[in-house]
CSV table of C-alpha atoms and ligand atoms in Angstrom, one decimal:
chain,number,residue,atom,x,y,z
A,1,MET,CA,266.4,109.2,64.5
A,2,ASN,CA,262.7,108.9,63.8
A,3,THR,CA,261.2,108.7,67.2
A,4,SER,CA,257.6,108.7,66.0
A,5,PHE,CA,257.7,105.3,64.3
A,6,SER,CA,254.2,103.8,64.6
A,7,VAL,CA,253.3,100.1,64.3
A,8,PHE,CA,251.2,101.2,61.3
A,9,ASP,CA,254.4,102.3,59.5
A,10,THR,CA,255.5,98.7,59.2
A,11,LEU,CA,255.6,97.5,55.6
A,12,ILE,CA,254.0,94.1,55.3
A,13,ASP,CA,254.6,91.9,52.2
A,14,ARG,CA,251.1,90.6,51.4
A,15,SER,CA,252.0,89.3,48.0
A,16,LYS,CA,252.0,85.7,49.1
A,17,MET,CA,248.9,85.9,51.3
A,18,SER,CA,246.3,85.2,48.5
A,19,SER,CA,245.3,88.8,49.1
A,20,ASP,CA,242.6,90.1,46.7
A,21,LYS,CA,244.1,93.5,47.0
A,22,TRP,CA,247.7,92.4,46.2
A,23,SER,CA,247.0,89.9,43.5
A,24,LYS,CA,244.8,92.0,41.2
A,25,TYR,CA,247.7,93.9,39.6
A,26,PRO,CA,251.3,93.2,38.6
A,27,GLU,CA,254.0,93.9,41.2
A,28,SER,CA,254.8,97.2,39.6
A,29,ILE,CA,251.4,98.7,40.7
A,30,ILE,CA,250.7,99.9,44.2
A,31,PRO,CA,247.2,98.4,45.0
A,32,MET,CA,244.9,101.0,46.6
A,33,TRP,CA,241.5,99.7,45.6
A,34,VAL,CA,239.5,97.2,47.7
A,35,ALA,CA,238.6,98.3,51.2
A,36,ASP,CA,241.1,96.5,53.4
A,37,MET,CA,244.2,97.9,55.0
A,38,ASP,CA,247.9,97.0,54.8
A,39,PHE,CA,248.2,96.8,58.5
A,40,ASP,CA,248.7,93.9,60.9
A,41,SER,CA,245.6,93.2,63.0
A,42,PRO,CA,245.8,94.0,66.8
A,43,ALA,CA,247.7,91.6,69.0
A,44,CYS,CA,244.6,90.8,71.0
A,45,ILE,CA,243.0,89.3,67.8
A,46,LYS,CA,246.0,87.4,66.7
A,47,GLU,CA,246.4,85.9,70.2
A,48,ALA,CA,242.7,84.9,70.4
A,49,LEU,CA,242.9,83.3,67.0
A,50,THR,CA,246.1,81.4,67.9
A,51,GLN,CA,244.6,80.1,71.1
A,52,ARG,CA,241.5,79.0,69.2
A,53,ILE,CA,243.5,77.3,66.5
A,54,ASP,CA,245.6,75.5,69.2
A,55,GLU,CA,242.3,73.9,70.5
A,56,GLY,CA,242.5,71.9,67.3
A,57,VAL,CA,238.8,70.9,66.9
A,58,PHE,CA,236.8,73.0,64.5
A,59,GLY,CA,233.3,71.6,64.5
A,60,TYR,CA,230.0,73.6,64.2
A,61,THR,CA,230.2,76.5,66.6
A,62,HIS,CA,227.5,78.8,68.1
A,63,THR,CA,228.0,82.4,68.9
A,64,PRO,CA,229.4,82.9,72.3
A,65,LYS,CA,227.2,84.9,74.6
A,66,ALA,CA,230.2,87.0,75.5
A,67,LEU,CA,230.2,88.3,71.9
A,68,VAL,CA,226.7,89.7,72.2
A,69,LYS,CA,227.6,91.4,75.5
A,70,ALA,CA,230.8,92.8,73.9
A,71,ILE,CA,228.7,94.2,70.9
A,72,GLN,CA,226.1,95.7,73.3
A,73,SER,CA,228.9,97.4,75.4
A,74,HIS,CA,230.6,98.6,72.2
A,75,LEU,CA,227.4,100.2,70.9
A,76,VAL,CA,226.7,101.9,74.3
A,77,ARG,CA,230.3,103.1,74.8
A,78,ARG,CA,230.7,104.5,71.3
A,79,TYR,CA,227.1,105.5,70.2
A,80,ASP,CA,225.1,105.6,73.4
A,81,TRP,CA,222.9,103.0,71.8
A,82,ALA,CA,221.4,100.4,74.1
A,83,ILE,CA,220.0,97.3,72.3
A,84,GLY,CA,218.5,94.1,73.5
A,85,ALA,CA,220.7,91.0,73.3
A,86,GLY,CA,218.0,89.2,71.3
A,87,ASN,CA,218.0,91.9,68.6
A,88,VAL,CA,221.5,90.9,67.2
A,89,VAL,CA,221.6,88.7,64.2
A,90,HIS,CA,225.0,87.2,63.4
A,91,LEU,CA,226.1,87.0,59.8
A,92,PRO,CA,229.1,85.8,57.7
A,93,GLY,CA,229.3,89.2,56.0
A,94,LEU,CA,227.4,92.4,55.4
A,95,VAL,CA,226.9,92.3,51.7
A,96,CYS,CA,224.7,89.1,51.9
A,97,ALA,CA,222.5,91.0,54.4
A,98,LEU,CA,222.0,93.9,51.9
A,99,HIS,CA,220.9,91.4,49.2
A,100,LEU,CA,218.8,89.4,51.6
A,101,SER,CA,217.0,92.4,53.0
A,102,VAL,CA,216.1,93.6,49.5
A,103,ARG,CA,214.7,90.2,48.6
A,104,ALA,CA,212.9,89.6,52.0
A,105,PHE,CA,211.2,93.0,52.2
A,106,SER,CA,210.3,94.0,48.7
A,107,ASN,CA,208.9,92.5,45.5
A,108,GLU,CA,210.0,92.4,41.9
A,109,GLY,CA,209.4,95.8,40.3
A,110,ASP,CA,209.4,97.7,43.7
A,111,ARG,CA,211.6,100.8,44.0
A,112,ILE,CA,214.5,101.0,46.4
A,113,VAL,CA,215.8,104.5,47.2
A,114,VAL,CA,219.6,104.8,47.2
A,115,PRO,CA,221.7,107.9,47.6
A,116,GLY,CA,224.8,107.6,45.5
A,117,PRO,CA,227.5,107.4,44.1
A,118,VAL,CA,227.7,104.6,46.6
A,119,TYR,CA,229.4,101.3,47.4
A,120,TYR,CA,228.2,99.2,44.5
A,121,HIS,CA,226.4,96.5,46.4
A,122,LEU,CA,223.8,99.0,47.5
A,123,THR,CA,222.7,99.3,43.9
A,124,LYS,CA,223.5,95.8,42.9
A,125,ALA,CA,221.3,94.3,45.5
A,126,PRO,CA,218.1,95.8,44.1
A,127,LEU,CA,219.1,95.4,40.5
A,128,LEU,CA,220.0,91.7,40.8
A,129,ALA,CA,216.7,91.1,42.5
A,130,GLU,CA,214.8,92.9,39.6
A,131,ARG,CA,213.9,95.9,41.7
A,132,LYS,CA,214.3,99.5,40.5
A,133,VAL,CA,216.9,101.8,41.9
A,134,GLU,CA,215.6,105.2,42.7
A,135,HIS,CA,218.8,107.1,42.6
A,136,VAL,CA,219.3,110.2,44.8
A,137,ASP,CA,222.3,112.4,44.0
A,138,MET,CA,224.9,113.0,46.7
A,139,VAL,CA,225.8,116.7,46.3
A,140,ILE,CA,228.5,118.9,47.8
A,141,GLN,CA,227.2,121.1,50.5
A,142,GLY,CA,229.4,122.9,53.0
A,143,GLY,CA,232.5,121.0,51.7
A,144,ARG,CA,231.0,117.6,52.2
A,145,TRP,CA,228.8,115.1,50.4
A,146,THR,CA,225.2,114.9,51.4
A,147,PRO,CA,222.0,113.7,49.7
A,148,ASP,CA,219.9,116.1,47.7
A,149,MET,CA,216.9,116.1,50.0
A,150,ALA,CA,214.4,117.4,47.3
A,151,GLN,CA,215.4,114.5,45.1
A,152,PHE,CA,215.2,112.2,48.2
A,153,GLU,CA,211.6,113.1,48.8
A,154,THR,CA,210.6,112.7,45.1
A,155,ALA,CA,212.2,109.3,45.2
A,156,CYS,CA,210.5,108.2,48.4
A,157,ALA,CA,207.1,109.5,47.2
A,158,LYS,CA,207.0,107.4,44.1
A,159,SER,CA,204.5,104.6,43.9
A,160,ASN,CA,206.1,101.2,44.9
A,161,SER,CA,209.0,102.8,46.8
A,162,LYS,CA,209.5,100.3,49.6
A,163,MET,CA,212.9,100.8,51.1
A,164,ILE,CA,215.9,103.2,51.6
A,165,LEU,CA,219.4,101.8,51.4
A,166,LEU,CA,221.6,104.1,53.3
A,167,CYS,CA,225.4,104.0,53.7
A,168,ASN,CA,226.5,105.9,56.9
A,169,PRO,CA,229.3,106.9,57.0
A,170,HIS,CA,229.1,107.2,53.3
A,171,ASN,CA,231.4,105.2,51.0
A,172,PRO,CA,232.8,106.8,48.9
A,173,GLY,CA,232.9,110.4,50.0
A,174,GLY,CA,233.4,109.8,53.7
A,175,SER,CA,230.5,111.9,55.1
A,176,VAL,CA,229.3,111.1,58.5
A,177,TYR,CA,225.6,111.9,58.4
A,178,THR,CA,224.6,114.5,61.0
A,179,LYS,CA,221.7,113.9,63.3
A,180,ALA,CA,219.7,116.6,61.5
A,181,GLU,CA,220.3,114.9,58.1
A,182,LEU,CA,219.3,111.5,59.5
A,183,LEU,CA,216.2,113.0,61.1
A,184,ALA,CA,215.2,114.5,57.7
A,185,ILE,CA,215.6,111.1,56.1
A,186,HIS,CA,213.6,109.5,58.9
A,187,THR,CA,210.8,112.0,58.3
A,188,LEU,CA,210.6,110.8,54.7
A,189,ALA,CA,210.8,107.1,55.8
A,190,GLU,CA,207.9,107.7,58.2
A,191,LYS,CA,205.8,109.8,55.8
A,192,TYR,CA,206.1,107.3,53.0
A,193,ASP,CA,206.3,104.2,55.2
A,194,LEU,CA,209.6,102.9,54.0
A,195,LEU,CA,211.9,100.3,55.5
A,196,VAL,CA,215.5,101.6,56.1
A,197,VAL,CA,218.5,99.3,55.7
A,198,SER,CA,221.4,101.2,57.1
A,199,ASP,CA,224.9,99.9,56.2
A,200,GLU,CA,227.0,101.3,59.0
A,201,ILE,CA,230.1,99.2,58.4
A,202,HIS,CA,232.4,102.2,58.5
A,203,CYS,CA,230.9,103.7,61.7
A,204,ASP,CA,234.0,103.0,63.8
A,205,LEU,CA,236.3,104.7,61.2
A,206,ILE,CA,235.4,108.4,61.9
A,207,LEU,CA,238.5,110.5,61.6
A,208,ASP,CA,237.2,113.7,63.0
A,209,ASP,CA,235.7,114.5,66.3
A,210,LEU,CA,232.1,113.7,65.1
A,211,PRO,CA,229.5,111.4,66.5
A,212,HIS,CA,228.1,108.5,64.6
A,213,VAL,CA,224.4,108.3,65.1
A,214,PRO,CA,222.9,104.9,64.3
A,215,PHE,CA,219.8,105.5,62.2
A,216,ALA,CA,217.8,103.1,64.4
A,217,SER,CA,218.7,105.1,67.5
A,218,LEU,CA,216.9,108.2,66.3
A,219,SER,CA,213.5,107.3,67.7
A,220,LYS,CA,211.2,104.4,68.5
A,221,ASP,CA,209.7,104.7,65.0
A,222,ALA,CA,213.2,104.6,63.4
A,223,ALA,CA,214.1,101.5,65.5
A,224,ASN,CA,211.0,99.8,64.3
A,225,ARG,CA,211.6,100.3,60.6
A,226,THR,CA,215.4,99.8,60.5
A,227,ILE,CA,217.8,97.0,59.8
A,228,THR,CA,221.2,98.2,60.9
A,229,LEU,CA,224.2,96.4,59.5
A,230,MET,CA,227.6,96.6,61.2
A,231,ALA,CA,230.9,94.7,61.4
A,232,PRO,CA,234.3,94.8,63.0
A,233,SER,CA,235.8,93.8,59.6
A,234,LYS,CA,236.8,97.2,58.2
A,235,THR,CA,237.9,98.7,61.6
A,236,PHE,CA,240.1,95.8,62.7
A,237,ASN,CA,241.2,94.7,59.3
A,238,ILE,CA,239.6,91.2,59.5
A,239,ALA,CA,237.4,91.2,56.4
A,240,GLY,CA,238.8,87.8,55.4
A,241,LEU,CA,237.4,86.2,58.6
A,242,GLY,CA,233.8,86.9,57.6
A,243,TYR,CA,231.8,88.3,60.5
A,244,ALA,CA,229.1,90.9,60.5
A,245,PHE,CA,225.9,91.5,62.4
A,246,ALA,CA,222.5,93.0,62.0
A,247,VAL,CA,220.6,94.8,64.7
A,248,ILE,CA,216.9,94.4,64.1
A,249,GLU,CA,214.8,95.6,66.9
A,250,ASN,CA,211.4,95.0,65.3
A,251,GLU,CA,210.5,91.4,66.1
A,252,ALA,CA,208.4,90.8,62.9
A,253,LEU,CA,211.2,92.2,60.7
A,254,ARG,CA,213.7,90.0,62.5
A,255,GLN,CA,211.6,86.9,62.1
A,256,THR,CA,211.2,87.6,58.4
A,257,PHE,CA,214.9,88.3,58.0
A,258,ASN,CA,215.8,85.0,59.8
A,259,GLN,CA,213.3,83.0,57.9
A,260,SER,CA,214.6,84.3,54.6
A,261,ARG,CA,218.2,83.5,55.4
A,262,MET,CA,217.4,79.9,56.5
A,263,GLY,CA,219.4,77.4,54.5
A,264,LEU,CA,221.0,80.2,52.4
A,265,VAL,CA,223.1,82.4,54.6
A,266,PRO,CA,225.2,80.3,57.0
A,267,SER,CA,226.3,81.1,60.5
A,268,PRO,CA,229.5,83.1,60.8
A,269,ASN,CA,232.8,81.2,60.7
A,270,MET,CA,234.2,80.2,64.1
A,271,LEU,CA,237.4,82.3,63.6
A,272,GLY,CA,235.3,85.3,62.6
A,273,LEU,CA,233.4,85.0,65.9
A,274,THR,CA,236.7,84.6,67.9
A,275,ALA,CA,238.2,87.7,66.2
A,276,ALA,CA,235.1,89.8,66.7
A,277,LEU,CA,235.0,89.0,70.4
A,278,ALA,CA,238.7,89.9,70.9
A,279,ALA,CA,238.3,93.1,68.8
A,280,TYR,CA,235.3,94.4,70.8
A,281,GLU,CA,236.6,93.4,74.2
A,282,ASP,CA,240.3,94.3,73.9
A,283,GLY,CA,240.9,96.3,70.7
A,284,GLN,CA,240.1,99.8,71.8
A,285,GLU,CA,243.7,101.1,72.3
A,286,TRP,CA,244.7,99.8,68.9
A,287,HIS,CA,241.6,101.2,67.3
A,288,GLN,CA,242.3,104.7,68.7
A,289,GLU,CA,245.9,104.6,67.4
A,290,LEU,CA,244.6,103.5,64.0
A,291,LEU,CA,242.2,106.5,63.8
A,292,THR,CA,245.0,108.9,64.6
A,293,TYR,CA,247.2,107.3,61.9
A,294,LEU,CA,244.5,107.3,59.3
A,295,ALA,CA,243.6,110.9,60.0
A,296,LYS,CA,247.2,111.9,59.4
A,297,ASN,CA,247.3,109.9,56.1
A,298,ARG,CA,244.1,111.7,55.0
A,299,ASP,CA,245.6,115.1,55.8
A,300,PHE,CA,248.8,114.2,54.0
A,301,LEU,CA,246.8,113.2,50.9
A,302,VAL,CA,244.5,116.2,51.0
A,303,ASP,CA,247.6,118.6,51.3
A,304,ARG,CA,249.5,116.9,48.5
A,305,LEU,CA,246.6,116.9,46.1
A,306,ALA,CA,245.7,120.5,46.8
A,307,GLY,CA,247.1,122.6,44.0
A,308,THR,CA,246.8,119.7,41.5
A,309,PRO,CA,243.9,119.3,39.1
A,310,LEU,CA,242.7,116.4,41.2
A,311,LYS,CA,240.0,117.4,43.7
A,312,MET,CA,239.3,115.7,46.9
A,313,LEU,CA,237.1,116.9,49.8
A,314,HIS,CA,238.2,116.6,53.4
A,315,LEU,CA,236.6,113.3,54.3
A,316,GLU,CA,235.2,112.8,57.8
A,317,ALA,CA,235.3,109.0,57.9
A,318,THR,CA,236.7,105.9,56.2
A,319,TYR,CA,240.1,105.5,54.5
A,320,LEU,CA,238.6,105.7,51.0
A,321,ALA,CA,239.3,109.0,49.3
A,322,TRP,CA,236.9,110.0,46.5
A,323,ILE,CA,238.9,111.9,43.9
A,324,ASP,CA,237.5,114.0,41.1
A,325,ALA,CA,239.7,113.7,38.0
A,326,SER,CA,237.2,115.5,35.7
A,327,ALA,CA,239.6,118.4,35.2
A,328,LEU,CA,242.2,116.2,33.5
A,329,PRO,CA,242.3,115.9,29.7
A,330,ILE,CA,242.0,112.2,29.8
A,331,GLU,CA,239.4,109.6,28.9
A,332,SER,CA,239.7,107.2,31.8
A,333,PRO,CA,240.8,108.4,35.3
A,334,ASN,CA,241.1,104.8,36.3
A,335,GLN,CA,243.5,104.0,33.5
A,336,PHE,CA,245.4,107.2,34.2
A,337,PHE,CA,246.1,106.1,37.7
A,338,LEU,CA,246.9,102.6,36.6
A,339,ASP,CA,249.4,104.0,34.0
A,340,ALA,CA,250.9,106.0,36.8
A,341,GLY,CA,251.4,102.8,38.8
A,342,VAL,CA,248.5,103.2,41.3
A,343,GLY,CA,245.7,100.7,41.2
A,344,VAL,CA,242.6,102.5,42.5
A,345,SER,CA,238.9,101.6,42.3
A,346,ASP,CA,237.1,102.9,39.2
A,347,GLY,CA,234.6,105.5,40.1
A,348,LYS,CA,232.3,104.1,37.4
A,349,ASP,CA,231.6,101.1,39.8
A,350,PHE,CA,230.1,103.5,42.3
A,351,GLY,CA,228.3,105.7,39.8
A,352,ASN,CA,230.7,108.3,38.5
A,353,PRO,CA,233.4,107.5,36.0
A,354,ASN,CA,235.1,110.9,36.5
A,355,TYR,CA,236.2,109.8,39.9
A,356,VAL,CA,238.4,107.2,41.4
A,357,ARG,CA,238.4,105.8,44.9
A,358,LEU,CA,241.8,105.6,46.6
A,359,ASN,CA,242.4,103.5,49.7
A,360,PHE,CA,244.9,105.2,52.0
A,361,GLY,CA,244.7,102.5,54.7
A,362,CYS,CA,248.4,101.8,54.3
A,363,PRO,CA,251.8,102.9,55.7
A,364,LYS,CA,252.5,106.5,55.0
A,365,SER,CA,255.6,105.6,53.0
A,366,THR,CA,253.4,103.6,50.6
A,367,LEU,CA,250.9,106.5,50.3
A,368,ASP,CA,253.9,108.8,49.7
A,369,ASP,CA,255.2,106.5,46.9
A,370,ALA,CA,251.8,106.5,45.3
A,371,ILE,CA,251.4,110.3,45.5
A,372,ILE,CA,254.9,110.7,43.9
A,373,ARG,CA,253.8,108.5,41.0
A,374,ILE,CA,250.5,110.4,40.6
A,375,GLU,CA,252.4,113.8,40.7
A,376,LYS,CA,254.8,112.5,38.0
A,377,ALA,CA,252.0,111.4,35.8
A,378,LEU,CA,250.2,114.7,36.2
A,379,LYS,CA,253.4,116.5,35.1
A,380,ASN,CA,253.5,114.3,32.0
A,381,ILE,CA,250.0,115.4,30.8
A,382,ASN,CA,250.5,119.1,31.5
B,1,PLP,C1,229.7,100.1,52.7
B,1,PLP,C2,230.2,98.7,52.7
B,1,PLP,N1,229.3,97.7,53.0
B,1,PLP,C3,229.8,96.4,53.0
B,1,PLP,C4,231.1,96.1,52.6
B,1,PLP,C5,231.5,94.7,52.6
B,1,PLP,O1,231.0,94.0,53.6
B,1,PLP,P1,231.4,92.4,53.8
B,1,PLP,O2,232.8,92.2,53.4
B,1,PLP,O3,231.1,92.2,55.3
B,1,PLP,O4,230.4,91.6,53.0
B,1,PLP,C6,232.0,97.1,52.3
B,1,PLP,C7,233.3,96.8,51.8
B,1,PLP,O5,234.0,97.6,51.3
B,1,PLP,C8,231.5,98.5,52.3
B,1,PLP,O6,232.3,99.5,52.0
């Protein structure tokens, strides 16, 4: 008898849930692309939502004070980061805040410094607003992805460089920036007087015993020049409920941000607020179990790919493996995986077509099925 059954082992049929992830490909393909997980949300969230639905009236809703308190406690408990209640800005998602920040704090033609390959909205936000992306290579050092700091300085030093868009923990690649790395980036931000927009949506998904350091927590100067973006959506698998928040400690920046959103970026949905409150108040035990499960899935994947031509580093955070397929004699790694029956994200979308991003936020048996398919396809090209 298998005594170690986990709630995360449960197979959930999402095919009829209008799921983006599960409707992109035919049934024969295991979808492992967009960043949501095939897990049930914690009971505390489902109960809070049910209770709210039962109230039956769904008019305009403001953010409950308790949510701000829960966020403050969460940030102190996990990151030793104390923030004022008035510094939290509630949002219906994080991506809109990336785009808004670029538009609110830079002008057409300005340069935005972005280490990548990276989650595509960090480059899309500048490009769609007619800004220039000053790309900084993420390179492998000590078995993990980290920005090339010489390139970073060159990019920051260019005329019209206005802003750094950081993704910490990094997606894809899963690096948790160390305090030393962040301090080095802050030195550049201060020297060249750049605003930092730090997308920390994956900060609660650290799989190793490593601290997440919010960029803004580094120093008073860092706090003054940083817009921090966070959300419970990835961690508690509630992306469809649309809730994220920004922490903006500098009052002038906060005012500009709020003025720029007016009439364009709405308040978060009432159900998103309800779920976020339940997650931060009562989701800790579930969260810890999730991290243990994801770390096992990561190790399982790393072990199984070792010895194949597919290369994947040990990732410190996220459930998004960044897999190098450049050793394969194939034209499109994305198509190779698809032909194998596994629908991954194309590395091209993040900045490197030789890679794919595979989402292992799923029951281990699903991951195992996918790996078996990949192994079979690898045999067929050898
Ligand atoms: C780094 C990063 N930022 C933002 C998002 C999406 O944020 P939201 O759904 O809140 O707009 C994702 C989703 O994968 C992500 O990986």
